[in-house]
Short mmCIF file of C-alpha atoms in Angstrom, two decimals:
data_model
loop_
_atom_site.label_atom_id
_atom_site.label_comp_id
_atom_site.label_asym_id
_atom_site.label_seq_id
_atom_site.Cartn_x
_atom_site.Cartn_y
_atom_site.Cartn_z
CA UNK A 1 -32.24 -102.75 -23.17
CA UNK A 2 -33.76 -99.89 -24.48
CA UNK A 3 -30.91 -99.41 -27.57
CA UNK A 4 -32.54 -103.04 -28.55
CA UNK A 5 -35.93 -102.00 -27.79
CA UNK A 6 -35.34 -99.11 -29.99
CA UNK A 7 -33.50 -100.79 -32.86
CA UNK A 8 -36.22 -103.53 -33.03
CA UNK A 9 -38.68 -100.95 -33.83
CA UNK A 10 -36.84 -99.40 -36.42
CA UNK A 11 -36.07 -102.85 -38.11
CA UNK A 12 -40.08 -103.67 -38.11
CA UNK A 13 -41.02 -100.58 -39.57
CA UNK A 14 -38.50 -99.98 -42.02
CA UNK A 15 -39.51 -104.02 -42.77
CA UNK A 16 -42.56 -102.55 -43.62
CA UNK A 17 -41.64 -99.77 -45.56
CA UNK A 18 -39.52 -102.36 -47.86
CA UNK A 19 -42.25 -104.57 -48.10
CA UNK A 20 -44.35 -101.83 -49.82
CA UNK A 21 -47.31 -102.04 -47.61
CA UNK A 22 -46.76 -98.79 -46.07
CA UNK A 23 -46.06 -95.41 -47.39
CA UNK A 24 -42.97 -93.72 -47.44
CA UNK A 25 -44.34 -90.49 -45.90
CA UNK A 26 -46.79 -91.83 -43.42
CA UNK A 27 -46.62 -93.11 -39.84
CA UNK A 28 -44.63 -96.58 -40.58
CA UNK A 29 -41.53 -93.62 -42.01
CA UNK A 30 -41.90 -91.66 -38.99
CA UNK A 31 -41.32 -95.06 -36.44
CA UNK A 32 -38.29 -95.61 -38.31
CA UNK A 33 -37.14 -92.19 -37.40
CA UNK A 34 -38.21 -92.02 -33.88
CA UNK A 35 -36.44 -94.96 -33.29
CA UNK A 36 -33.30 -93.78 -34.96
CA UNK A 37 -33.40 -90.50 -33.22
CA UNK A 38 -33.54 -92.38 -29.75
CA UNK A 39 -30.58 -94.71 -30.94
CA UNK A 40 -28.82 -91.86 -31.54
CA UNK A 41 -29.38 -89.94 -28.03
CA UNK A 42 -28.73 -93.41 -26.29
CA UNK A 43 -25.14 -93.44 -27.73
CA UNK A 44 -24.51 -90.10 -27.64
CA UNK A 45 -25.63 -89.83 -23.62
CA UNK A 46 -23.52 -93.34 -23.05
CA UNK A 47 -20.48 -91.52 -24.91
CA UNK A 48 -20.23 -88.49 -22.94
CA UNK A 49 -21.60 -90.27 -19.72
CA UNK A 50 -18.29 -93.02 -20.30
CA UNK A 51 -15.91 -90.12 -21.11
CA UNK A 52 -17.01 -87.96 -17.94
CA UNK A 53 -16.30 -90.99 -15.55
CA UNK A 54 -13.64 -92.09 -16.72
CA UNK A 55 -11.75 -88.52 -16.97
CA UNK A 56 -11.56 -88.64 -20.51
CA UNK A 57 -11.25 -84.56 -21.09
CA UNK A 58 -10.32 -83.37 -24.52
CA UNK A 59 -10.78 -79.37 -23.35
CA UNK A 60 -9.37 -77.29 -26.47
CA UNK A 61 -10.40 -73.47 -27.40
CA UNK A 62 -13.96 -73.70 -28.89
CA UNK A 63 -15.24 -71.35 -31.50
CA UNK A 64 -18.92 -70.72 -30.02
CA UNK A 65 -20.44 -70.16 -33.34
CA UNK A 66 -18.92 -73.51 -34.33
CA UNK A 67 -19.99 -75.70 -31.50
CA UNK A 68 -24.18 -73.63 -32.03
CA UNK A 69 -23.88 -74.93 -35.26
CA UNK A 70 -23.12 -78.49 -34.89
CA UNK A 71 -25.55 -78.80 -32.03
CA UNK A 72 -28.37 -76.56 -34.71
CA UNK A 73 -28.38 -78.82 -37.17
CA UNK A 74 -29.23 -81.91 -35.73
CA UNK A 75 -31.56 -79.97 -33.52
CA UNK A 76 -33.53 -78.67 -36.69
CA UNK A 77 -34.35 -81.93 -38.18
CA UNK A 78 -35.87 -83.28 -34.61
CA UNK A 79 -37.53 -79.35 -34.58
CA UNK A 80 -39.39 -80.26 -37.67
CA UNK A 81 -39.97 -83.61 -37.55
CA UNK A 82 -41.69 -82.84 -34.02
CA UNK A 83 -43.94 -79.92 -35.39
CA UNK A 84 -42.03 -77.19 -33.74
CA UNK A 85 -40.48 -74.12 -34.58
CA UNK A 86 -36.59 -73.70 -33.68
CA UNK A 87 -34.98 -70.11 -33.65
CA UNK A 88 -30.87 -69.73 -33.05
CA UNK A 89 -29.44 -66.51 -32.94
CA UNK A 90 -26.65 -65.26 -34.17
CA UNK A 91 -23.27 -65.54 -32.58
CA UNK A 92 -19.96 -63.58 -33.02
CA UNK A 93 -17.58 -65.33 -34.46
CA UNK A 94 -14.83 -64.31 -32.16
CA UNK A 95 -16.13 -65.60 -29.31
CA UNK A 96 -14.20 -68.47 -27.65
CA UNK A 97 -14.45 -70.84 -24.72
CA UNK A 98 -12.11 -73.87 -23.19
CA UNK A 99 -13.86 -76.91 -23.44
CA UNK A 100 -14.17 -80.65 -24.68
CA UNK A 101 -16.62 -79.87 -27.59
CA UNK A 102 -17.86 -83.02 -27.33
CA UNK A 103 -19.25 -83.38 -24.23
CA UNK A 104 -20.30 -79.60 -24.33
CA UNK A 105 -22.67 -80.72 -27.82
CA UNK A 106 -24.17 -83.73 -26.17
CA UNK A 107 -24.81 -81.28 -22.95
CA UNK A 108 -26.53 -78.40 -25.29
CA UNK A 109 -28.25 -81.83 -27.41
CA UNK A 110 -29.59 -83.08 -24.33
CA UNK A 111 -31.39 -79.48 -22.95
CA UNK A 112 -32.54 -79.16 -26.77
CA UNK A 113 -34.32 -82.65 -26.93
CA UNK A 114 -35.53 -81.90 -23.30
CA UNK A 115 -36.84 -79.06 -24.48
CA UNK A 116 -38.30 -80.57 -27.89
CA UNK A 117 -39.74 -83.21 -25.49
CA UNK A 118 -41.74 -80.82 -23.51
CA UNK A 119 -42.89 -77.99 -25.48
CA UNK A 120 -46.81 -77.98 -26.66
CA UNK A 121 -47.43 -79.57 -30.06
CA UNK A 122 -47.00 -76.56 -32.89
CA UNK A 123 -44.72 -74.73 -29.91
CA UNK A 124 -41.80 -73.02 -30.21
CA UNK A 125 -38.04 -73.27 -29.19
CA UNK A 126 -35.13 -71.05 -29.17
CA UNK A 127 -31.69 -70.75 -28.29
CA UNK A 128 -29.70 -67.42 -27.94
CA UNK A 129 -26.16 -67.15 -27.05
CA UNK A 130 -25.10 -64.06 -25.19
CA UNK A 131 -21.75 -62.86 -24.19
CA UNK A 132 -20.05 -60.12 -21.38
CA UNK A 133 -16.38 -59.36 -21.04
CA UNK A 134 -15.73 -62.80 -18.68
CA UNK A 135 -18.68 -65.07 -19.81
CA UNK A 136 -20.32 -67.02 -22.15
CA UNK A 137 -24.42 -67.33 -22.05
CA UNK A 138 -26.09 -69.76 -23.58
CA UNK A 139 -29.94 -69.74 -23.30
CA UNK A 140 -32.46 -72.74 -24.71
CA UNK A 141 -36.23 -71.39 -23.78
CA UNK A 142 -39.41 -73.56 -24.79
CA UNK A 143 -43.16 -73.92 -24.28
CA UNK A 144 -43.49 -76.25 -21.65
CA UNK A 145 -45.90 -74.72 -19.73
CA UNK A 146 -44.10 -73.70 -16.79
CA UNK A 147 -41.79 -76.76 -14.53
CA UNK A 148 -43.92 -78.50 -12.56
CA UNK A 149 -44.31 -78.19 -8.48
CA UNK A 150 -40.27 -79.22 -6.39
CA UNK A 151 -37.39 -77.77 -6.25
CA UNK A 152 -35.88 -76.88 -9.04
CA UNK A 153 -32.36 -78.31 -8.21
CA UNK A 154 -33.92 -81.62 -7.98
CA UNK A 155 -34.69 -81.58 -12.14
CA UNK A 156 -30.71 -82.12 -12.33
CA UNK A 157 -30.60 -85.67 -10.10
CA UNK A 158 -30.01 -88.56 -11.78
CA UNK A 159 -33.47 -90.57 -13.16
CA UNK A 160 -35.42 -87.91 -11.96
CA UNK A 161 -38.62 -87.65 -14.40
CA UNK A 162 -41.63 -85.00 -13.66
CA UNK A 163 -43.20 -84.14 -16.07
CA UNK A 164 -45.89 -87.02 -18.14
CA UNK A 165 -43.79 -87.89 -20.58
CA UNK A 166 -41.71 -90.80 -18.53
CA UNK A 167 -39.76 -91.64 -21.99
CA UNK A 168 -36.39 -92.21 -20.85
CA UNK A 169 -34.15 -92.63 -18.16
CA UNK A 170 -34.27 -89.27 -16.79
CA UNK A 171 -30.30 -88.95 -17.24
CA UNK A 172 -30.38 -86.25 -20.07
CA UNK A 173 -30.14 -83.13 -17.38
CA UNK A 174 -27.92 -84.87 -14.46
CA UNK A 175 -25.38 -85.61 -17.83
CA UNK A 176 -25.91 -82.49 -19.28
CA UNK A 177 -24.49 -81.06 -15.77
CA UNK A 178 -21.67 -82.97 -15.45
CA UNK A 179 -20.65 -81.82 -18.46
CA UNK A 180 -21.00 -78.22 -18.43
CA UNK A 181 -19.42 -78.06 -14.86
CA UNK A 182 -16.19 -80.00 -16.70
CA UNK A 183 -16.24 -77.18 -18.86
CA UNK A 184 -15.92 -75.01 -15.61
CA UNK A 185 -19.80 -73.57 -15.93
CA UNK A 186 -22.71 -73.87 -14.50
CA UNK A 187 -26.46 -74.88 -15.33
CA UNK A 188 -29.47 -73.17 -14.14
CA UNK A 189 -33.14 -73.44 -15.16
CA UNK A 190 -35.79 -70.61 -14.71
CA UNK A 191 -39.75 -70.82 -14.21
CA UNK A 192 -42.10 -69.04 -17.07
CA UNK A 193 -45.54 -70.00 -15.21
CA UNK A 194 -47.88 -70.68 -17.65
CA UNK A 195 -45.72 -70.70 -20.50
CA UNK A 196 -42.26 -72.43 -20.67
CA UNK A 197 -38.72 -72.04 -19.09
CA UNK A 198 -35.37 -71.59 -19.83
CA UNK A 199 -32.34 -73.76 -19.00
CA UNK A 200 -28.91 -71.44 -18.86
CA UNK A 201 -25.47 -72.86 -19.57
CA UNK A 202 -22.89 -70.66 -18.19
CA UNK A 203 -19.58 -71.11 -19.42
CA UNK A 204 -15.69 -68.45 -19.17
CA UNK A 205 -15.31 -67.05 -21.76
CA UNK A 206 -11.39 -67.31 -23.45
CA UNK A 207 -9.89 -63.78 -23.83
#
């Protein structure tokens, strides 16, 4: 239902955009992408949700830098489009984890839209990656104002939505999970009051 909802909308307004009653680089242009960009976290969720009940693992050794990247790019475009700044840090090439890279992307894509989703208009988002002998740390922060009142844990069940923007299904997180815990890490978020918080995937790290 809401892949057709979605591709409607995109149909109409690129209808529009063809017809030549709209500008290219007004609001009609950014409908069209809006719509595409949900299409494209619809599949990508239904992908990874398919592949993680049915036991569909591909776990291989990752390159971390390689798997940042892949997830940055995308991530930039939505940054921009959105009005908000993304910084990713560096990471050293030599570090490695054993994972499905798949699901592990659409896990890191779905903390990065959260994030998008959340932060203030003109805000900013970031994602580090941090390493010790045993682990992998990866780190998205953003400007949401600080998680609103519950338990934390509870941001994690499935089709649970707090915050005003009700966009969604409220899968993104409980998916995001899943697959990080496949991976054999964990998920965490932390409180900022008053200014954001930061969502922690914790992953071994391959000697």
């Amino acid at each position: 239902h809401e892949l057709r909802n979605a591709l409607n909308t995109a149909t109409l307004a690129f209808s529009a955009l063809q017809s030549g009653a709209v500008g290219t680089s007004g609001s009609t242009s950014g409908v069209v992408f809006r719509s595409l960009a949900r299409m494209r976290d619809l599949l990508d969720r239904s992908f990874a949700e398919v592949r993680l009940k049915a036991g569909i693992h591909r776990s291989t050794n990752v390159v971390v830098a390689v798997l940042i990247e892949d997830v940055a790019i995308a991530a930039a475009v939505e940054a921009t489009h959105r009005g908000l700044q993304l910084t990713v840090g560096p990471v050293a090439e030599s570090l490695r984890i054993h994972a499905d890279a798949q699901i592990l992307v659409s896990a890191l894509s779905n903390l990065l839209q959260n994030a998008f989703k959340f932060t203030r208009p003109g805000g900013h988002v970031s994602l580090h990656t941090h390493a010790t002998v045993d682990r992998v740390r990866i780190d998205i922060e953003d400007e949401c104002g600080g998680l609103p009142a519950g338990r934390f844990e509870d941001l994690f069940r499935m089709f649970e939505q707090r915050g005003t923007d009700r966009t969604g299904l409220g899968l993104g997180l409980a998916i995001s999970r899943q697959g990080v815990e496949e991976s054999g890490g964990t998920i965490r978020v932390r409180d900022l009051p008053g200014q954001g918080c930061v969502f922690t995937v914790d992953l071994p790290r391959q000697p």
